[in-house]
Coordinates of C-alpha atoms in Angstrom, one line a residue:
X1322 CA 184.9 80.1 80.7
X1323 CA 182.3 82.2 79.4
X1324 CA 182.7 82.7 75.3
X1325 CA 181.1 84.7 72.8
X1326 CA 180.4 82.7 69.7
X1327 CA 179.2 84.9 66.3
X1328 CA 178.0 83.3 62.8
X1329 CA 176.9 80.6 64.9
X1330 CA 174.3 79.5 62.8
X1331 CA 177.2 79.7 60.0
X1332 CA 179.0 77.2 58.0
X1333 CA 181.7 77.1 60.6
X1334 CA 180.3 79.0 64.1
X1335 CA 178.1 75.5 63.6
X1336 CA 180.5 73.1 64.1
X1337 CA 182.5 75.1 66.4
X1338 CA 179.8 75.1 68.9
X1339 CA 179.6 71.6 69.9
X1340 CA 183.5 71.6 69.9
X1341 CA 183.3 74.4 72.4
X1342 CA 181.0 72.9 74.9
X1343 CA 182.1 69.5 74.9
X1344 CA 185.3 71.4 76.0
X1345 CA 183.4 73.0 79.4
X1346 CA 182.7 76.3 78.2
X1347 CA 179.7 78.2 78.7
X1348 CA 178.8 79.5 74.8
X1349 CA 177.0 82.9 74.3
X1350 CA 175.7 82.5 70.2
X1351 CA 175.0 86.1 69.0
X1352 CA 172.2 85.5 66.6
X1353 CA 170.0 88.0 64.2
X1354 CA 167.0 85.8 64.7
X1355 CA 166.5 83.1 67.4
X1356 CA 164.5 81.1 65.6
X1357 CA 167.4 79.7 63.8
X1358 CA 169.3 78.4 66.5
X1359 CA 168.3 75.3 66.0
X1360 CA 167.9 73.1 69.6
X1361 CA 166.8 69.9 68.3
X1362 CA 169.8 68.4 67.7
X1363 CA 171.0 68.9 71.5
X1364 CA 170.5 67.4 75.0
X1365 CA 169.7 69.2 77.6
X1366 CA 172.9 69.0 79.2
X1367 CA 174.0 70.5 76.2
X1368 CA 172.1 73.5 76.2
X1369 CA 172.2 74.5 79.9
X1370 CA 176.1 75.4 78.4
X1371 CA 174.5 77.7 75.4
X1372 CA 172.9 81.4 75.8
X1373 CA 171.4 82.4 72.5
X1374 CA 170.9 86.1 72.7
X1375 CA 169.8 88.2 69.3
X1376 CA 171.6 91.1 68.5
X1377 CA 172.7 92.5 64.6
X1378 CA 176.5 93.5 64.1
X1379 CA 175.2 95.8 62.0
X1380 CA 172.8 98.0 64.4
X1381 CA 175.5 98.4 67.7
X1382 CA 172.1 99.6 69.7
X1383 CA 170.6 95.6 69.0
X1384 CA 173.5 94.3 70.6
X1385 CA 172.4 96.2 74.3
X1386 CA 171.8 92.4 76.0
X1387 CA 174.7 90.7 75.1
X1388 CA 176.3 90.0 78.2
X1389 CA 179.5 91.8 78.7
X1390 CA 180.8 88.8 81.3
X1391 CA 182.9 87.2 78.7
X1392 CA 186.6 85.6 78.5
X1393 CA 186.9 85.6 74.9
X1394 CA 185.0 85.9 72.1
X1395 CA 185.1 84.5 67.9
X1396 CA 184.6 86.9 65.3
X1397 CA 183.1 84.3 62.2
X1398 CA 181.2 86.9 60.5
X1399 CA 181.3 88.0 56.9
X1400 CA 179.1 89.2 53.9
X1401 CA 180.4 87.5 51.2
X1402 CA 177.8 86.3 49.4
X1403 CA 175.4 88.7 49.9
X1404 CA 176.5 91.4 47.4
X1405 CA 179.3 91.8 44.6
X1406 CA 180.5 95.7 44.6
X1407 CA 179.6 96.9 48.4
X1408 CA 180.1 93.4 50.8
X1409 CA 183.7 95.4 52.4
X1410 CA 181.3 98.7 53.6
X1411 CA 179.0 96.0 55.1
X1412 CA 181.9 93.7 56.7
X1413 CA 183.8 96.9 58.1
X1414 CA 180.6 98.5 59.4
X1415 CA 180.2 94.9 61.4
X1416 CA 183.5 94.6 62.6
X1417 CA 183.2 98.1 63.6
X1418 CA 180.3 97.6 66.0
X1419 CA 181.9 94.2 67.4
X1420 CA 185.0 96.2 68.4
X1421 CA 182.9 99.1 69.9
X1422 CA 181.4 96.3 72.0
X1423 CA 184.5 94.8 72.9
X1424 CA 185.7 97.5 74.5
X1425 CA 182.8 97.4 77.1
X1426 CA 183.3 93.6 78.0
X1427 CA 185.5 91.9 80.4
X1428 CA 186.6 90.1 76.6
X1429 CA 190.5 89.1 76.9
X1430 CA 191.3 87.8 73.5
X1431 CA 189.1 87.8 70.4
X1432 CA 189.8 84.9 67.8
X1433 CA 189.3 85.4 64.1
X1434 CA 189.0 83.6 61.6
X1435 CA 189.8 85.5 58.2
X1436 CA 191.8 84.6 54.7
X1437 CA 195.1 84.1 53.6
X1438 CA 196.2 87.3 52.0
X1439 CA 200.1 87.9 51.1
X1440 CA 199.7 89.0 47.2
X1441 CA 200.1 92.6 46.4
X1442 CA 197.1 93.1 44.5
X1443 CA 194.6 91.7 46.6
X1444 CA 191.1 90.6 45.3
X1445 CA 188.0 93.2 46.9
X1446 CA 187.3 90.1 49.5
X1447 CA 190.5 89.4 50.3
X1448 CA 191.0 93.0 51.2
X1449 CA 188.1 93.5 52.8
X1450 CA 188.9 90.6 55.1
X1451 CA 192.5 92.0 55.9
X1452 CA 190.9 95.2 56.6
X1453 CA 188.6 93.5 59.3
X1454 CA 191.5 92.3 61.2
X1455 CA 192.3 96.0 61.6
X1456 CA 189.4 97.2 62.5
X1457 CA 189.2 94.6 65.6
X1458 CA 192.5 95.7 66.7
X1459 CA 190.6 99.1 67.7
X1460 CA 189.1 97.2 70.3
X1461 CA 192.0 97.1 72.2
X1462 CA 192.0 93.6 73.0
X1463 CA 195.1 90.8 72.3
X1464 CA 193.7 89.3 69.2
X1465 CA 194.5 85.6 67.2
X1466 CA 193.9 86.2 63.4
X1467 CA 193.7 82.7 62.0
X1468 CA 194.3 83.0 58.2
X1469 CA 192.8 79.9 56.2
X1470 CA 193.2 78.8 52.9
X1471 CA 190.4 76.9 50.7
X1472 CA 188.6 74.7 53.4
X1473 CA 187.5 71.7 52.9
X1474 CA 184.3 70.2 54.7
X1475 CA 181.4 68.4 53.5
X1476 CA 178.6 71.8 53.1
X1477 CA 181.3 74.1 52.5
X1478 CA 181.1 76.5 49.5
X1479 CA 184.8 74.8 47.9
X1480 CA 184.1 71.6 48.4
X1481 CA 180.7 72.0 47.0
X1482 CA 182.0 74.0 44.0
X1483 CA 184.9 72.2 43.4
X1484 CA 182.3 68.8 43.3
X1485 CA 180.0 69.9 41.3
X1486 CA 182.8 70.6 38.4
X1487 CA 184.3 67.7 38.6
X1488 CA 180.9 65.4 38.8
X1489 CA 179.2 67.6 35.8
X1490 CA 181.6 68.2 33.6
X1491 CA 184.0 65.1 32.2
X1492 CA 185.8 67.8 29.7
X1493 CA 186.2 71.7 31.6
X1494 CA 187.5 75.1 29.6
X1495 CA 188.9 76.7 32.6
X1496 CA 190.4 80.3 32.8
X1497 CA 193.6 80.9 34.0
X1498 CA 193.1 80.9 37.6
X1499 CA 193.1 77.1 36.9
X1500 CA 196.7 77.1 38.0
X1501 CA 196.9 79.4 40.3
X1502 CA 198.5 77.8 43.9
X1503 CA 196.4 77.1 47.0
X1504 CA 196.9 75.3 50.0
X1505 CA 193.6 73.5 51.1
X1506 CA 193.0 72.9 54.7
X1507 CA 190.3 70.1 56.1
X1508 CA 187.3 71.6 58.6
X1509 CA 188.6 69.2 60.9
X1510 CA 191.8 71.1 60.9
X1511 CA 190.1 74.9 61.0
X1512 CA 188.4 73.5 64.2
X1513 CA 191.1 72.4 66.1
X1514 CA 193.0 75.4 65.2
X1515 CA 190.3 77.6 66.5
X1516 CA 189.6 75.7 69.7
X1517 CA 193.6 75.1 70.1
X1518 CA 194.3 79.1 70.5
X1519 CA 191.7 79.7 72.6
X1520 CA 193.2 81.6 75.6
X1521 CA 196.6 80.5 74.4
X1522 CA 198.8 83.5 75.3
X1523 CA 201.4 82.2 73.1
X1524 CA 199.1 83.5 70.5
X1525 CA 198.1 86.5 71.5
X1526 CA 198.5 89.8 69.2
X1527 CA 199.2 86.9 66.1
X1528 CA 198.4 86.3 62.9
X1529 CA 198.9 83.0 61.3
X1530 CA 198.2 81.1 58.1
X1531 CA 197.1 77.8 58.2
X1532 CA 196.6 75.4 55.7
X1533 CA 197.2 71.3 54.9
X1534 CA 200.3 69.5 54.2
X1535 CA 200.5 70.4 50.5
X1536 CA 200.5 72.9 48.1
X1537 CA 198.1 71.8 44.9
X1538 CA 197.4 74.1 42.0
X1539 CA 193.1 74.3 41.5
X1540 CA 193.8 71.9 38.6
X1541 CA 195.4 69.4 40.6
X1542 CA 192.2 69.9 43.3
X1543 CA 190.3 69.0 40.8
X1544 CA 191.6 66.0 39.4
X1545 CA 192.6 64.7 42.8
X1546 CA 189.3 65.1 43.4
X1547 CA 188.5 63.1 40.1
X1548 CA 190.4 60.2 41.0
X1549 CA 189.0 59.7 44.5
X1550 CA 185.7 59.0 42.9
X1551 CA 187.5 57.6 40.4
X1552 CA 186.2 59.9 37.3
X1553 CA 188.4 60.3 33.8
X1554 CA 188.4 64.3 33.9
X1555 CA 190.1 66.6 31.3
X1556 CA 190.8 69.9 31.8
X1557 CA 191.8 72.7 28.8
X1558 CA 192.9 75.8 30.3
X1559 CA 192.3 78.9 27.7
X1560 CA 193.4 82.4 28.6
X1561 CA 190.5 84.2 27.0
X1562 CA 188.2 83.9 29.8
X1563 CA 187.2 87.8 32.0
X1564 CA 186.7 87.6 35.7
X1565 CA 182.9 88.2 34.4
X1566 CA 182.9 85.5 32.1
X1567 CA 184.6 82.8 34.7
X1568 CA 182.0 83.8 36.7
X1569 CA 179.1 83.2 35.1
X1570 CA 180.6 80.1 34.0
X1571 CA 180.8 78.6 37.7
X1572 CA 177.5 80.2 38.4
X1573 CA 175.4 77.6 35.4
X1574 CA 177.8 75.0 36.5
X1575 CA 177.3 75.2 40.2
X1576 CA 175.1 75.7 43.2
X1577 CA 177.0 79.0 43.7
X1578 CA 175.0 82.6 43.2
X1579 CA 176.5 84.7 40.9
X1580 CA 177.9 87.4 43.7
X1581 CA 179.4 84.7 45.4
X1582 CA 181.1 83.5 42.1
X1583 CA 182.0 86.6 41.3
X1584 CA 183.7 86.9 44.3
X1585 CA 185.5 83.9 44.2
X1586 CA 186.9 84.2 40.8
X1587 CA 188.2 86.8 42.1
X1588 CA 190.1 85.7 44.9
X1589 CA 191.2 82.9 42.9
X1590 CA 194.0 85.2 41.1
X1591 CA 195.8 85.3 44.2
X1592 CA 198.0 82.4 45.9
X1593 CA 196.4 81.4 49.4
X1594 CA 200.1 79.6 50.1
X1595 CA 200.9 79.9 54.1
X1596 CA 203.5 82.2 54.4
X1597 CA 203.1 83.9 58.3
X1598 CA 203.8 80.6 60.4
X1599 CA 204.2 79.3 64.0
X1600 CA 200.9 78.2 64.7
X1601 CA 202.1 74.5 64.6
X1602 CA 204.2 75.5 67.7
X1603 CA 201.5 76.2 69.6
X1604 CA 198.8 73.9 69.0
X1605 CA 200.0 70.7 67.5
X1606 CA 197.7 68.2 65.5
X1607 CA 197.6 65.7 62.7
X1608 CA 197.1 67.4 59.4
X1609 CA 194.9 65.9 56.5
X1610 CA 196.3 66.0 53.4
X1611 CA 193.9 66.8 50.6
X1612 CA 192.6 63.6 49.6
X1613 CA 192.5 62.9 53.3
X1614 CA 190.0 65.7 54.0
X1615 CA 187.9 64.5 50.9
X1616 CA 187.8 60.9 52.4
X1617 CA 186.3 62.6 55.5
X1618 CA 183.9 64.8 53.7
X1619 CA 182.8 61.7 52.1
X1620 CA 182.5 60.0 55.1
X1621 CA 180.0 62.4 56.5
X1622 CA 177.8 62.4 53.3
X1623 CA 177.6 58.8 53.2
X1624 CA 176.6 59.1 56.7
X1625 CA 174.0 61.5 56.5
X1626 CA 175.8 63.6 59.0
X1627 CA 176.0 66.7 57.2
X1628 CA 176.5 69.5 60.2
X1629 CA 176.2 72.9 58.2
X1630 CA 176.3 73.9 54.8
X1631 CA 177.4 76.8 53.4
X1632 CA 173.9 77.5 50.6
X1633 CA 172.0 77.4 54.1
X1634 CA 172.8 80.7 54.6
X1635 CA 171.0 83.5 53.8
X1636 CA 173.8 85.9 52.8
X1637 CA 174.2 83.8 49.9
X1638 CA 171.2 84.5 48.3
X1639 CA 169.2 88.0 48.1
X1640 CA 166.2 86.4 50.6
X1641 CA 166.0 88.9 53.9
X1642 CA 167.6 87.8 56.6
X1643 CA 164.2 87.9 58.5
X1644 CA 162.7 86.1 56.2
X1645 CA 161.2 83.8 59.1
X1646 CA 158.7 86.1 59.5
X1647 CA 157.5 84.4 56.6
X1648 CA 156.5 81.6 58.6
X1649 CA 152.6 83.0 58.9
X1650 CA 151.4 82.4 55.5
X1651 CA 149.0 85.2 54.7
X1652 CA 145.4 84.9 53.5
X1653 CA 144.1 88.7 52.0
X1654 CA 145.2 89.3 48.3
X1655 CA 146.5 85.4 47.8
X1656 CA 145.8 83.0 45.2
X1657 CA 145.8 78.9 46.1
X1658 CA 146.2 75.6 44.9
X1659 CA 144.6 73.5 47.1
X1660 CA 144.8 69.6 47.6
X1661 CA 143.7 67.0 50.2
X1662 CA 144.3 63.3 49.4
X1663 CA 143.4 60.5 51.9
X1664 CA 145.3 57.4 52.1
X1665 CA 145.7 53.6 53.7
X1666 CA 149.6 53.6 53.9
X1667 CA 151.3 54.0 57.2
X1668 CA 151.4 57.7 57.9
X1669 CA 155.5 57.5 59.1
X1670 CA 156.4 56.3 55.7
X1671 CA 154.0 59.3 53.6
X1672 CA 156.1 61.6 56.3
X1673 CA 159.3 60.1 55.3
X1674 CA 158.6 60.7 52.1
X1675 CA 157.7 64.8 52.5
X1676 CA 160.7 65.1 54.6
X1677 CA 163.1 63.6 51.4
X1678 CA 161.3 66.1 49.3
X1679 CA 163.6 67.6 46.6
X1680 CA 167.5 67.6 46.0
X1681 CA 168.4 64.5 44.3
X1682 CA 165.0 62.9 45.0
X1683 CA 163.6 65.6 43.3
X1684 CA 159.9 66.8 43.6
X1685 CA 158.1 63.3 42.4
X1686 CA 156.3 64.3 39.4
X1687 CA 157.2 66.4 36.3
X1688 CA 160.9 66.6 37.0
X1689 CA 161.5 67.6 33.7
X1690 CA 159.1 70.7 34.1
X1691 CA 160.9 71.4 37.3
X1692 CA 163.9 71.5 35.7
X1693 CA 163.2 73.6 33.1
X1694 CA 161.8 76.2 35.8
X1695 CA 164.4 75.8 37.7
X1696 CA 167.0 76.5 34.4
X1697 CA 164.8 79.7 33.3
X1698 CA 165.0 80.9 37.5
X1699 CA 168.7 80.6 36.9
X1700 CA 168.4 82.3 33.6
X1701 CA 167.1 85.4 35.2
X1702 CA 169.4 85.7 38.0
X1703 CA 167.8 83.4 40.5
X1704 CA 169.0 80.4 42.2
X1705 CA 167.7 77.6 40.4
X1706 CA 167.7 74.2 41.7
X1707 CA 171.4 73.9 42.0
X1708 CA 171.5 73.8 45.8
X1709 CA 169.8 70.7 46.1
X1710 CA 169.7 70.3 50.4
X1711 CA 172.1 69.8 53.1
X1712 CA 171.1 66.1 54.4
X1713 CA 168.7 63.7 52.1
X1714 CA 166.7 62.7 55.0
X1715 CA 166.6 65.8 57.5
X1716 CA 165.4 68.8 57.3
X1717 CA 165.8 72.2 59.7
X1718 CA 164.3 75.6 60.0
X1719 CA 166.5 78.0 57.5
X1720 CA 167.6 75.1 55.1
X1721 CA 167.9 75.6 51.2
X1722 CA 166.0 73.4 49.6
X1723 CA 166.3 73.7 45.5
X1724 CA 165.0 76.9 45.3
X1725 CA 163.1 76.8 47.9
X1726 CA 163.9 77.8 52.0
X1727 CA 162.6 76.1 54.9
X1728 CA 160.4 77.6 57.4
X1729 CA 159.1 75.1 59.4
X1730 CA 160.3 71.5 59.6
X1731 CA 158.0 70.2 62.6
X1732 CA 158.1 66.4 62.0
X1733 CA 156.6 65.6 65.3
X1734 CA 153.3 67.6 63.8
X1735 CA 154.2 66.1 60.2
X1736 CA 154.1 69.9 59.1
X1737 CA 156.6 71.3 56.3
X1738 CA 156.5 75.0 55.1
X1739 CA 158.6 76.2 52.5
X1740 CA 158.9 79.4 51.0
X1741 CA 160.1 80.8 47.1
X1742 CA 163.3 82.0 46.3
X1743 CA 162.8 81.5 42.7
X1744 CA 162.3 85.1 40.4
X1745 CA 158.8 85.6 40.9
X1746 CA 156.0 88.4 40.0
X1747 CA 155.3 88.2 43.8
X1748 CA 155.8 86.0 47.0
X1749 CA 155.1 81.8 47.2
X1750 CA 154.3 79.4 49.9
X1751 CA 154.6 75.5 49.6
X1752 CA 152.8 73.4 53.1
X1753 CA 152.8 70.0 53.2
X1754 CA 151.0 68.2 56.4
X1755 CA 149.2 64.8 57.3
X1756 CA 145.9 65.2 59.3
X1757 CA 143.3 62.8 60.2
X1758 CA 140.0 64.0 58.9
X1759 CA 136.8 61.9 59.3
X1760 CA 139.0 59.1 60.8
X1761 CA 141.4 58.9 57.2
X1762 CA 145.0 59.7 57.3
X1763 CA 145.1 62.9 54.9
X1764 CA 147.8 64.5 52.8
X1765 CA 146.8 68.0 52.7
X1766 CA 149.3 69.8 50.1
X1767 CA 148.6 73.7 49.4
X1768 CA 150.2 76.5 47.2
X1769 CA 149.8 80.1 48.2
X1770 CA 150.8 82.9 45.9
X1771 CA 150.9 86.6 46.6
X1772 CA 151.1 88.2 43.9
X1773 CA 152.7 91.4 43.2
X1774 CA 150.5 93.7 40.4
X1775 CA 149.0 92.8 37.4
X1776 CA 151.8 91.1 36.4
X1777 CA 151.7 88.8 39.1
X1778 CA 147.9 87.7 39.0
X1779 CA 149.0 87.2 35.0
X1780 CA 151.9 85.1 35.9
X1781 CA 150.0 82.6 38.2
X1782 CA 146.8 82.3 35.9
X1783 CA 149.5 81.5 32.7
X1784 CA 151.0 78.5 34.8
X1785 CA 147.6 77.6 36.5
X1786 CA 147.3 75.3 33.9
X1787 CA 150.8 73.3 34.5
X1788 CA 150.0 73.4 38.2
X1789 CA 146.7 71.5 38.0
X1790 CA 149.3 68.4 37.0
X1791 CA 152.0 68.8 38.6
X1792 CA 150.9 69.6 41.7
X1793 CA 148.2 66.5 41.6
X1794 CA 150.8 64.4 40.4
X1795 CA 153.0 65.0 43.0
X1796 CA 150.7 64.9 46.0
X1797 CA 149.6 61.5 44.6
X1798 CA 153.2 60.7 44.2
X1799 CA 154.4 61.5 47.6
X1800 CA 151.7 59.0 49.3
X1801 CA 152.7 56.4 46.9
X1802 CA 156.3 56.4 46.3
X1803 CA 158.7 53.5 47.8
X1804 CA 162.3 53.8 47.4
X1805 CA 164.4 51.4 45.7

């Protein structure tokens, strides 16, 4: 069967993919920009199953080569994280477009995957996702809403929130929200869900809320989550805390932006308890219970076998989606830091060590100094270098990387480009490579700034001076350094 996959460079449409091939269907991933797709990771078996075309929800006239010959089609699209007030105009205006092309296509069902939503008074993003279900209705076509509660997956924004409270903090304030009811579902779960009513008439013209086993206040998340790595946690709830103080408050804790804490909070005044049921009547499976799904996210993390993760997005951050194009690093106008160092250790391990660059590594010289530019980025809005990266030892095209993004990752070439997402008077470039010049193995290591106005040349020339160690240091610290 032929199947239209969106958001398949998403936290989900990512793990879905593989799931959906190694089933015998023929995937067609709807992409904004090809160039994330990433192919490495597949055989070529694999990929004579997967058609990548690029079209943008949001520009119905992009999505003219999408082939129409379809059998169903996932709608895993949203803009959550991208703004705070106007993410629902953006999400409708999507859906809106996906229908309209619906209607043209030989589609027969279309799957989606939204959140539960039974409160009255809705939060803006649960709204906005209930409103999405009836704007694909339009289309005409028999369609499977899958409602989920919190899902957790190693990479995925609740899991990643929910760790970083718990492994911070040993004593948390929390707002009220704290004990608000949920009902957490594992990705493993979500999956087979979404590839169980696939076709499935018996699920046609649907909707159905799934979730785990049990039923956990976010308090009792959190210290279940304490206990399975073993932690002493306290918790204080206080009722003084506004939606815009919660927020900020998860945003300085965590690796989350602000709009995507803001949304959260949010949504975290409502109970996500499964109320519209049946689905376990049509596709049957084991359910993990909460600290089941942990053990499993754990499992991958230990393992290095992190598929997708939710910060690698750019939604979440205010970067352009094409941001890619970034990938030439520009010459006219631009400032540099330039440094080659030649060296007798084995090239492969000098690689290894660009390619474990950052996260909890961190950036092998001057951490504190990164960490106190990283804590003034976050001060003013930006991301910090909360984020950390998706896998310790690999890197991809599109990845967050501290506060950094990944542009090229071509290990056979030894090449690594990164660019800024850090508050900046301007646009930066980090490249790392290993060339042989004059018969030496050479780490070449430069900065390139673009700077935007006075105050931009004025920025670079005030930190020239911290550069001129830090960025030494570090090039002579990546050749050298040997883990434990």
């Amino acid at each position: 069967m032929n199947i239209l996959l969106t958001g398949s460079t998403g936290y989900i449409g990512r793990r879905l993919l593989p799931v959906l091939v190694k089933s015998g269907h023929t995937v067609i991933c709807l992409v904004r920009d090809e160039r994330r797709f990433d192919y490495e990771d597949f055989d070529s078996t694999f990929l004579e199953n997967v058609k990548v075309v690029e079209g943008d929800l949001s520009n119905y006239e992009s999505l003219a080569d999408v082939p129409k010959n379809i059998d169903a089609a996932y709608y895993l699209v949203h803009s959550l994280g991208a703004h705070y007030k106007d993410f629902s105009e953006t999400e409708e205006l999507t859906a809106r477009n996906f229908s309209k092309f619906i209607k043209t296509s030989s589609c027969k069902q279309i799957i989606y995957l939204g959140g539960i939503s039974n409160d009255e008074n809705l939060s803006d993003h649960l709204n906005s996702r209930k409103n999405v279900e009836s704007v694909l209705e339009e289309s005409g076509v028999p369609i499977t809403v899958l409602r989920a509660a919190i899902i957790i997956g190693s990479g995925g924004a609740s899991f990643e929130i929910i760790r970083d409270l718990v492994e911070k903090l040993p004593v948390m304030v929390a707002p009220k929200w704290i004990n608000t009811k949920c009902q957490p579902i594992a990705i493993r779960n979500v999956l087979q869900y979404l590839e169980g009513v696939l076709l499935n008439e018996k699920s046609y013209h649907k909707i159905f809320d799934i979730g785990g086993p049990e039923v956990l206040t976010y308090k009792q998340m959190l210290m279940k989550f304490a206990e399975s790595r073993r932690l002493k946690r306290w918790i204080i709830p206080v009722p003084v805390l506004s939606p815009n103080l919660s927020s900020r408050w998860l945003y300085f804790v965590t690796s989350t932006s602000f709009n995507l804490a803001r949304n959260l909070v949010d949504s975290m005044m409502n109970e996500v308890v499964c109320q519209h049921q049946g689905i376990d009547d049509i596709v049957e499976i084991k359910k993990f219970t909460y600290p089941e799904a942990l053990k499993l996210a754990f499992q991958k993390i230990d393992q290095k076998d992190i598929i997708s993760s939710w910060k690698d997005s750019p939604a979440v951050d205010s970067i352009e989606t094409n941001f890619l194009d970034n990938v030439n690093v520009p010459t006219d106008g631009c400032l540099f830091d330039k440094k080659a160092f030649s060296f007798e250790r084995d090239p492969e391990e000098v690689k290894e060590n660009i390619w474990q660059i950052g996260g909890n590594r961190g950036w092998y010289y001057g951490t504190f100094l990164w960490k106190i530019r990283g804590f003034l980025d976050q001060l003013f809005g930006g991301v910090g270098l909360r984020r950390g990266r998706r896998s310790p030892v690999d890197l991809k095209p599109g990845d967050a990387l501290d506060f950094w993004r990944v542009l090229m990752a071509d290990k056979e070439k030894c090449k690594l480009l990164l660019y800024a997402e850090m508050k900046l008077p301007g646009e930066a470039w980090l490249e790392f490579r290993i060339k042989n010049i004059e018969g030496k193995n050479t780490l070449i290591q430069n900065a390139t700034f673009r700077p935007r106005g006075l105050w931009g040349r004025i920025y670079w020339f005030s930190v020239l001076p911290f550069h001129f160690f830090i960025f030494n240091g570090m090039a002579k610290s990546i050749i050298s350094y040997q883990a434990a």
